[in-house]
Amino acid sequence: MLTMALEIAFLMVGLALLFNFYRLIKGPSLPDRILALDTIYINSIAILILFGIYQQSALYFEAALLIAVMGFVGTVALSKYLLRGDIME
Amino acid sequence: MKSSEPRKFIQLLPHPVLTMVLWIIWLLLNNTLAPGHIVLGFILAVIIPLLTTSFWPEKIILSNPWVIFKFFWVVIWDILIANMVVAKLILGPSRRLKPGFVLIDLEIQHPLGISILANTISLTPGTVSCDVSPDRKQLKVHALHLENEMDTIHEIKQRYETPLIKVFQSC
Amino acid sequence: MLENILAILILVGAFFTLVGSIGLIKLPDFYMRLHGPTKATTMGVGSILIASAIYFSQKESGVSAHEVLITLFLFITAPISAHLMAKAALHIQTHQSEQTQKK
């Protein structure tokens, strides 16, 4: 039961990641691409946690936490770049 | 002599809320309740606010804990409903959507209150906060589907702004 | 019983994640696309993380609550990054769809 649910979930989140990549490549404007990158990191946290349950290992938690922190900093830095033209003042 | 003691205590713990949050985060990060980690976490939670005290110029005092508690559950409930609503709007035909910008006049003045209000608006039904006017008087909000502008503004003001004003009126 | 709850939580989470990304490719302009990921995805990842917390709690006979940390972090940061992206888009005047009222 759980294994089957996990496999279906892998399929759905994988499909979601493909959609995000489509937006990242096509995205008519720069904010669209930043939004696509932001969604990609959130979805990859989801897929990593699912893989952790699948492998019955708690090791992937730290990786997911690091992706969350770094992804947020990346999104903020890119948005700041669009707002000001440079990141650090 | 007696009156100086509470002040010493306050100097040792300049930000009690921050200390509590750091302590809980340390225990969660290590995923344990072992006595050693409880002590080490407490030591770090006391030392870190002392070292970074110049980064936190204003003191935050949380008054009205009952209002905060009720506000928290209202927001959680609204997030659940918002997800259903937004999922339905996304999966439905996008031609019929009527997006639009709304300007909300802010009554709340505390900067932290404004940022919590903006975060709550972004997390709940089909609205994202986009910009605050430089004088902190107006909030620009984008709605995914705008049926009636006045209703949206009224709901945000009544559901989220009123409890936040109550929480932050003391500081 | 517990396994069924876990399966439902995981499927609900994956469903919302997928809906958020469908919104990302389907909706016509940037400001509308912003709604999909910020809400649906946070909720989707949130319920997957809760499922993970329950799973590891019952597997290792101790409370495993550190997934709460990621959930909390995402719920605090998602609105901030959405706000910054919207601000940046307004700043460089990204195209808005014709349906938008009160540009």
GROMACS .gro file of C-alpha atoms in nm:
model
  363
    1MET     CA    1   0.000   0.000   0.000
    2LEU     CA    2   0.263   0.252   0.114
    3THR     CA    3   0.506   0.146  -0.160
    4MET     CA    4   0.240   0.189  -0.426
    5ALA     CA    5   0.141   0.533  -0.293
    6LEU     CA    6   0.509   0.630  -0.294
    7GLU     CA    7   0.554   0.518  -0.654
    8ILE     CA    8   0.249   0.717  -0.769
    9ALA     CA    9   0.376   1.017  -0.574
   10PHE     CA   10   0.719   0.988  -0.741
   11LEU     CA   11   0.544   0.997  -1.078
   12MET     CA   12   0.338   1.305  -0.988
   13VAL     CA   13   0.625   1.504  -0.838
   14GLY     CA   14   0.850   1.404  -1.130
   15LEU     CA   15   0.587   1.531  -1.372
   16ALA     CA   16   0.566   1.854  -1.171
   17LEU     CA   17   0.947   1.894  -1.202
   18LEU     CA   18   0.920   1.847  -1.582
   19PHE     CA   19   0.656   2.121  -1.598
   20ASN     CA   20   0.886   2.349  -1.399
   21PHE     CA   21   1.174   2.283  -1.639
   22TYR     CA   22   0.944   2.372  -1.929
   23ARG     CA   23   0.870   2.708  -1.765
   24LEU     CA   24   1.240   2.758  -1.686
   25ILE     CA   25   1.338   2.710  -2.051
   26LYS     CA   26   1.045   2.888  -2.213
   27GLY     CA   27   0.956   3.151  -1.948
   28PRO     CA   28   0.902   3.473  -2.141
   29SER     CA   29   1.038   3.701  -1.869
   30LEU     CA   30   1.313   3.685  -1.605
   31PRO     CA   31   1.077   3.673  -1.302
   32ASP     CA   32   0.914   3.368  -1.463
   33ARG     CA   33   1.250   3.191  -1.466
   34ILE     CA   34   1.318   3.285  -1.103
   35LEU     CA   35   0.973   3.152  -1.009
   36ALA     CA   36   1.048   2.828  -1.197
   37LEU     CA   37   1.378   2.787  -1.007
   38ASP     CA   38   1.200   2.857  -0.677
   39THR     CA   39   0.939   2.590  -0.753
   40ILE     CA   40   1.209   2.345  -0.862
   41TYR     CA   41   1.385   2.362  -0.527
   42ILE     CA   42   1.061   2.318  -0.331
   43ASN     CA   43   0.962   2.020  -0.546
   44SER     CA   44   1.306   1.863  -0.511
   45ILE     CA   45   1.265   1.882  -0.131
   46ALA     CA   46   0.940   1.690  -0.177
   47ILE     CA   47   1.100   1.422  -0.395
   48LEU     CA   48   1.398   1.390  -0.159
   49ILE     CA   49   1.174   1.338   0.146
   50LEU     CA   50   0.969   1.082  -0.049
   51PHE     CA   51   1.291   0.899  -0.141
   52GLY     CA   52   1.390   0.903   0.226
   53ILE     CA   53   1.066   0.726   0.320
   54TYR     CA   54   1.113   0.484   0.026
   55GLN     CA   55   1.466   0.393   0.139
   56GLN     CA   56   1.364   0.397   0.508
   57SER     CA   57   1.657   0.623   0.587
   58ALA     CA   58   1.654   0.952   0.778
   59LEU     CA   59   1.981   1.059   0.611
   60TYR     CA   60   1.809   1.266   0.343
   61PHE     CA   61   1.663   1.508   0.595
   62GLU     CA   62   1.981   1.716   0.628
   63ALA     CA   63   2.009   1.745   0.250
   64ALA     CA   64   1.648   1.863   0.228
   65LEU     CA   65   1.707   2.123   0.498
   66LEU     CA   66   2.017   2.253   0.318
   67ILE     CA   67   1.827   2.275  -0.013
   68ALA     CA   68   1.552   2.473   0.165
   69VAL     CA   69   1.799   2.723   0.313
   70MET     CA   70   2.012   2.765   0.000
   71GLY     CA   71   1.710   2.781  -0.232
   72PHE     CA   72   1.558   3.064  -0.032
   73VAL     CA   73   1.884   3.260  -0.032
   74GLY     CA   74   1.916   3.203  -0.408
   75THR     CA   75   1.565   3.328  -0.481
   76VAL     CA   76   1.614   3.637  -0.266
   77ALA     CA   77   1.949   3.714  -0.430
   78LEU     CA   78   1.807   3.681  -0.783
   79SER     CA   79   1.505   3.900  -0.701
   80LYS     CA   80   1.731   4.161  -0.540
   81TYR     CA   81   1.943   4.157  -0.852
   82LEU     CA   82   1.638   4.240  -1.064
   83LEU     CA   83   1.529   4.511  -0.820
   84ARG     CA   84   1.859   4.693  -0.779
   85GLY     CA   85   2.095   4.576  -1.049
   86ASP     CA   86   2.337   4.436  -0.792
   87ILE     CA   87   2.315   4.205  -0.495
   88MET     CA   88   2.535   4.348  -0.221
   89GLU     CA   89   2.528   4.713  -0.134
   90MET     CA   90   1.923   4.666   4.564
   91LYS     CA   91   1.608   4.473   4.503
   92SER     CA   92   1.508   4.677   4.201
   93SER     CA   93   1.839   4.609   4.023
   94GLU     CA   94   1.792   4.236   4.017
   95PRO     CA   95   1.519   4.216   3.750
   96ARG     CA   96   1.727   4.447   3.530
   97LYS     CA   97   2.029   4.219   3.555
   98PHE     CA   98   1.805   3.930   3.457
   99ILE     CA   99   1.677   4.122   3.156
  100GLN     CA  100   2.033   4.204   3.048
  101LEU     CA  101   2.126   3.838   3.064
  102LEU     CA  102   1.823   3.751   2.849
  103PRO     CA  103   1.773   4.050   2.619
  104HIS     CA  104   1.528   3.866   2.396
  105PRO     CA  105   1.342   3.591   2.582
  106VAL     CA  106   1.131   3.496   2.279
  107LEU     CA  107   1.444   3.456   2.062
  108THR     CA  108   1.605   3.244   2.335
  109MET     CA  109   1.306   3.010   2.348
  110VAL     CA  110   1.292   2.979   1.967
  111LEU     CA  111   1.666   2.905   1.943
  112TRP     CA  112   1.642   2.643   2.217
  113ILE     CA  113   1.352   2.465   2.046
  114ILE     CA  114   1.525   2.481   1.705
  115TRP     CA  115   1.845   2.329   1.853
  116LEU     CA  116   1.650   2.038   2.000
  117LEU     CA  117   1.455   1.986   1.676
  118LEU     CA  118   1.773   1.997   1.465
  119ASN     CA  119   1.933   1.726   1.677
  120ASN     CA  120   1.601   1.543   1.696
  121THR     CA  121   1.658   1.446   2.057
  122LEU     CA  122   1.557   1.523   2.414
  123ALA     CA  123   1.879   1.395   2.572
  124PRO     CA  124   1.981   1.595   2.884
  125GLY     CA  125   2.317   1.689   2.732
  126HIS     CA  126   2.155   1.852   2.432
  127ILE     CA  127   1.899   2.031   2.649
  128VAL     CA  128   2.185   2.192   2.849
  129LEU     CA  129   2.400   2.270   2.544
  130GLY     CA  130   2.100   2.412   2.360
  131PHE     CA  131   2.018   2.634   2.656
  132ILE     CA  132   2.375   2.765   2.677
  133LEU     CA  133   2.374   2.847   2.303
  134ALA     CA  134   2.028   3.004   2.327
  135VAL     CA  135   2.156   3.239   2.600
  136ILE     CA  136   2.490   3.322   2.436
  137ILE     CA  137   2.372   3.384   2.076
  138PRO     CA  138   2.121   3.664   2.160
  139LEU     CA  139   2.388   3.828   2.379
  140LEU     CA  140   2.645   3.825   2.098
  141THR     CA  141   2.402   3.945   1.832
  142THR     CA  142   2.219   4.198   2.048
  143SER     CA  143   2.315   4.490   1.823
  144PHE     CA  144   2.125   4.330   1.534
  145TRP     CA  145   1.797   4.337   1.727
  146PRO     CA  146   1.748   4.701   1.818
  147GLU     CA  147   1.381   4.683   1.916
  148LYS     CA  148   1.241   4.466   2.186
  149ILE     CA  149   0.952   4.242   2.098
  150ILE     CA  150   0.697   4.178   2.369
  151LEU     CA  151   0.416   3.943   2.282
  152SER     CA  152   0.103   4.059   2.456
  153ASN     CA  153  -0.237   3.893   2.425
  154PRO     CA  154  -0.123   3.529   2.389
  155TRP     CA  155  -0.484   3.416   2.349
  156VAL     CA  156  -0.534   3.642   2.046
  157ILE     CA  157  -0.210   3.504   1.893
  158PHE     CA  158  -0.328   3.149   1.951
  159LYS     CA  159  -0.667   3.214   1.788
  160PHE     CA  160  -0.503   3.401   1.499
  161PHE     CA  161  -0.266   3.105   1.442
  162TRP     CA  162  -0.554   2.857   1.406
  163VAL     CA  163  -0.756   3.092   1.184
  164VAL     CA  164  -0.453   3.117   0.953
  165ILE     CA  165  -0.395   2.739   0.947
  166TRP     CA  166  -0.762   2.679   0.864
  167ASP     CA  167  -0.753   2.947   0.592
  168ILE     CA  168  -0.440   2.792   0.438
  169LEU     CA  169  -0.620   2.457   0.409
  170ILE     CA  170  -0.926   2.620   0.249
  171ALA     CA  171  -0.705   2.840   0.028
  172ASN     CA  172  -0.535   2.537  -0.118
  173MET     CA  173  -0.865   2.378  -0.220
  174VAL     CA  174  -0.986   2.706  -0.370
  175VAL     CA  175  -0.664   2.777  -0.559
  176ALA     CA  176  -0.643   2.416  -0.685
  177LYS     CA  177  -0.998   2.447  -0.821
  178LEU     CA  178  -0.920   2.783  -0.985
  179ILE     CA  179  -0.601   2.647  -1.144
  180LEU     CA  180  -0.759   2.329  -1.279
  181GLY     CA  181  -1.066   2.516  -1.409
  182PRO     CA  182  -1.068   2.713  -1.736
  183SER     CA  183  -0.822   3.000  -1.702
  184ARG     CA  184  -1.016   3.221  -1.948
  185ARG     CA  185  -1.282   3.281  -1.684
  186LEU     CA  186  -1.039   3.407  -1.417
  187LYS     CA  187  -1.051   3.775  -1.334
  188PRO     CA  188  -0.717   3.866  -1.174
  189GLY     CA  189  -0.657   4.214  -1.044
  190PHE     CA  190  -0.464   4.441  -0.809
  191VAL     CA  191  -0.615   4.572  -0.486
  192LEU     CA  192  -0.483   4.855  -0.269
  193ILE     CA  193  -0.535   4.805   0.104
  194ASP     CA  194  -0.509   5.104   0.339
  195LEU     CA  195  -0.314   4.990   0.642
  196GLU     CA  196  -0.426   5.083   0.992
  197ILE     CA  197  -0.152   4.882   1.162
  198GLN     CA  198   0.173   5.075   1.212
  199HIS     CA  199   0.425   4.842   1.371
  200PRO     CA  200   0.675   4.725   1.100
  201LEU     CA  201   0.675   4.366   1.226
  202GLY     CA  202   0.294   4.371   1.225
  203ILE     CA  203   0.290   4.486   0.863
  204SER     CA  204   0.531   4.213   0.757
  205ILE     CA  205   0.331   3.943   0.939
  206LEU     CA  206   0.014   4.076   0.773
  207ALA     CA  207   0.180   4.066   0.430
  208ASN     CA  208   0.303   3.709   0.491
  209THR     CA  209  -0.043   3.597   0.601
  210ILE     CA  210  -0.202   3.753   0.293
  211SER     CA  211   0.048   3.568   0.072
  212LEU     CA  212  -0.029   3.235   0.240
  213THR     CA  213  -0.409   3.259   0.222
  214PRO     CA  214  -0.692   3.250  -0.037
  215GLY     CA  215  -0.575   3.348  -0.384
  216THR     CA  216  -0.394   3.666  -0.280
  217VAL     CA  217  -0.024   3.762  -0.291
  218SER     CA  218   0.112   4.081  -0.138
  219CYS     CA  219   0.326   4.260  -0.395
  220ASP     CA  220   0.445   4.591  -0.257
  221VAL     CA  221   0.427   4.826   0.041
  222SER     CA  222   0.419   5.197  -0.028
  223PRO     CA  223   0.731   5.378   0.103
  224ASP     CA  224   0.535   5.550   0.382
  225ARG     CA  225   0.393   5.214   0.500
  226LYS     CA  226   0.035   5.325   0.450
  227GLN     CA  227  -0.076   5.107   0.161
  228LEU     CA  228  -0.029   4.745   0.065
  229LYS     CA  229  -0.059   4.634  -0.298
  230VAL     CA  230  -0.216   4.290  -0.327
  231HIS     CA  231  -0.265   4.076  -0.636
  232ALA     CA  232  -0.572   3.851  -0.635
  233LEU     CA  233  -0.601   3.547  -0.862
  234HIS     CA  234  -0.977   3.580  -0.893
  235LEU     CA  235  -1.139   3.908  -0.793
  236GLU     CA  236  -1.517   3.878  -0.759
  237ASN     CA  237  -1.580   4.189  -0.555
  238GLU     CA  238  -1.304   4.426  -0.456
  239MET     CA  239  -1.470   4.564  -0.143
  240ASP     CA  240  -1.544   4.213  -0.009
  241THR     CA  241  -1.180   4.106  -0.045
  242ILE     CA  242  -1.051   4.418   0.133
  243HIS     CA  243  -1.310   4.386   0.409
  244GLU     CA  244  -1.230   4.018   0.468
  245ILE     CA  245  -0.855   4.078   0.491
  246LYS     CA  246  -0.901   4.373   0.727
  247GLN     CA  247  -1.146   4.193   0.952
  248ARG     CA  248  -0.986   3.848   0.963
  249TYR     CA  249  -0.615   3.933   0.979
  250GLU     CA  250  -0.555   4.300   1.050
  251THR     CA  251  -0.782   4.337   1.354
  252PRO     CA  252  -0.614   4.063   1.564
  253LEU     CA  253  -0.268   4.186   1.461
  254ILE     CA  254  -0.351   4.540   1.574
  255LYS     CA  255  -0.454   4.395   1.911
  256VAL     CA  256  -0.124   4.206   1.941
  257PHE     CA  257   0.100   4.497   1.846
  258GLN     CA  258  -0.081   4.789   2.004
  259SER     CA  259   0.135   4.774   2.316
  260CYS     CA  260   0.467   4.826   2.138
  261MET     CA  261  -0.455   0.181   0.946
  262LEU     CA  262  -0.153   0.406   1.000
  263GLU     CA  263  -0.020   0.298   0.664
  264ASN     CA  264  -0.342   0.415   0.497
  265ILE     CA  265  -0.319   0.756   0.662
  266LEU     CA  266   0.044   0.784   0.546
  267ALA     CA  267  -0.052   0.684   0.190
  268ILE     CA  268  -0.333   0.941   0.182
  269LEU     CA  269  -0.106   1.218   0.317
  270ILE     CA  270   0.162   1.136   0.060
  271LEU     CA  271  -0.086   1.129  -0.229
  272VAL     CA  272  -0.252   1.454  -0.119
  273GLY     CA  273   0.091   1.617  -0.095
  274ALA     CA  274   0.197   1.493  -0.438
  275PHE     CA  275  -0.136   1.606  -0.585
  276PHE     CA  276  -0.099   1.962  -0.455
  277THR     CA  277   0.262   1.976  -0.574
  278LEU     CA  278   0.146   1.872  -0.920
  279VAL     CA  279  -0.140   2.126  -0.918
  280GLY     CA  280   0.103   2.405  -0.829
  281SER     CA  281   0.325   2.314  -1.122
  282ILE     CA  282   0.028   2.281  -1.359
  283GLY     CA  283  -0.060   2.637  -1.258
  284LEU     CA  284   0.296   2.736  -1.340
  285ILE     CA  285   0.267   2.623  -1.703
  286LYS     CA  286  -0.102   2.690  -1.763
  287LEU     CA  287  -0.185   3.038  -1.633
  288PRO     CA  288  -0.143   3.329  -1.875
  289ASP     CA  289   0.073   3.587  -1.694
  290PHE     CA  290   0.346   3.603  -1.429
  291TYR     CA  291   0.136   3.745  -1.145
  292MET     CA  292  -0.118   3.465  -1.183
  293ARG     CA  293   0.152   3.199  -1.205
  294LEU     CA  294   0.286   3.324  -0.873
  295HIS     CA  295  -0.024   3.190  -0.695
  296GLY     CA  296   0.027   2.826  -0.789
  297PRO     CA  297   0.371   2.755  -0.640
  298THR     CA  298   0.345   2.976  -0.331
  299LYS     CA  299   0.034   2.804  -0.199
  300ALA     CA  300  -0.015   2.465  -0.356
  301THR     CA  301   0.351   2.372  -0.330
  302THR     CA  302   0.392   2.481   0.031
  303MET     CA  303   0.089   2.277   0.128
  304GLY     CA  304   0.204   1.981  -0.084
  305VAL     CA  305   0.552   1.969   0.067
  306GLY     CA  306   0.399   2.034   0.411
  307SER     CA  307   0.181   1.725   0.403
  308ILE     CA  308   0.462   1.508   0.261
  309LEU     CA  309   0.685   1.624   0.549
  310ILE     CA  310   0.414   1.546   0.805
  311ALA     CA  311   0.385   1.198   0.652
  312SER     CA  312   0.763   1.157   0.686
  313ALA     CA  313   0.753   1.270   1.052
  314ILE     CA  314   0.478   1.017   1.134
  315TYR     CA  315   0.659   0.740   0.942
  316PHE     CA  316   0.994   0.784   1.119
  317SER     CA  317   0.824   0.830   1.459
  318GLN     CA  318   0.655   0.491   1.441
  319LYS     CA  319   0.956   0.321   1.282
  320GLU     CA  320   1.217   0.421   1.538
  321SER     CA  321   0.996   0.416   1.848
  322GLY     CA  322   1.086   0.774   1.936
  323VAL     CA  323   0.940   1.105   1.830
  324SER     CA  324   1.095   1.230   1.509
  325ALA     CA  325   0.991   1.592   1.485
  326HIS     CA  326   1.271   1.751   1.289
  327GLU     CA  327   1.065   1.750   0.968
  328VAL     CA  328   0.858   2.020   1.140
  329LEU     CA  329   1.164   2.242   1.102
  330ILE     CA  330   1.156   2.228   0.720
  331THR     CA  331   0.778   2.280   0.716
  332LEU     CA  332   0.810   2.583   0.941
  333PHE     CA  333   1.099   2.720   0.737
  334LEU     CA  334   0.905   2.683   0.410
  335PHE     CA  335   0.593   2.844   0.557
  336ILE     CA  336   0.798   3.143   0.672
  337THR     CA  337   1.010   3.184   0.358
  338ALA     CA  338   0.758   3.109   0.079
  339PRO     CA  339   0.562   3.435   0.124
  340ILE     CA  340   0.884   3.636   0.149
  341SER     CA  341   1.022   3.503  -0.177
  342ALA     CA  342   0.679   3.547  -0.343
  343HIS     CA  343   0.669   3.908  -0.224
  344LEU     CA  344   1.021   3.979  -0.353
  345MET     CA  345   0.952   3.818  -0.691
  346ALA     CA  346   0.628   4.018  -0.730
  347LYS     CA  347   0.813   4.336  -0.635
  348ALA     CA  348   1.087   4.263  -0.888
  349ALA     CA  349   0.828   4.190  -1.158
  350LEU     CA  350   0.646   4.518  -1.085
  351HIS     CA  351   0.980   4.699  -1.093
  352ILE     CA  352   1.078   4.576  -1.439
  353GLN     CA  353   0.714   4.599  -1.557
  354THR     CA  354   0.651   4.242  -1.660
  355HIS     CA  355   0.368   4.187  -1.906
  356GLN     CA  356   0.020   4.154  -1.750
  357SER     CA  357  -0.260   3.959  -1.915
  358GLU     CA  358  -0.552   4.149  -2.068
  359GLN     CA  359  -0.791   4.003  -1.811
  360THR     CA  360  -0.622   4.197  -1.530
  361GLN     CA  361  -0.843   4.461  -1.369
  362LYS     CA  362  -0.695   4.788  -1.239
  363LYS     CA  363  -0.346   4.753  -1.378
   0.00000   0.00000   0.00000
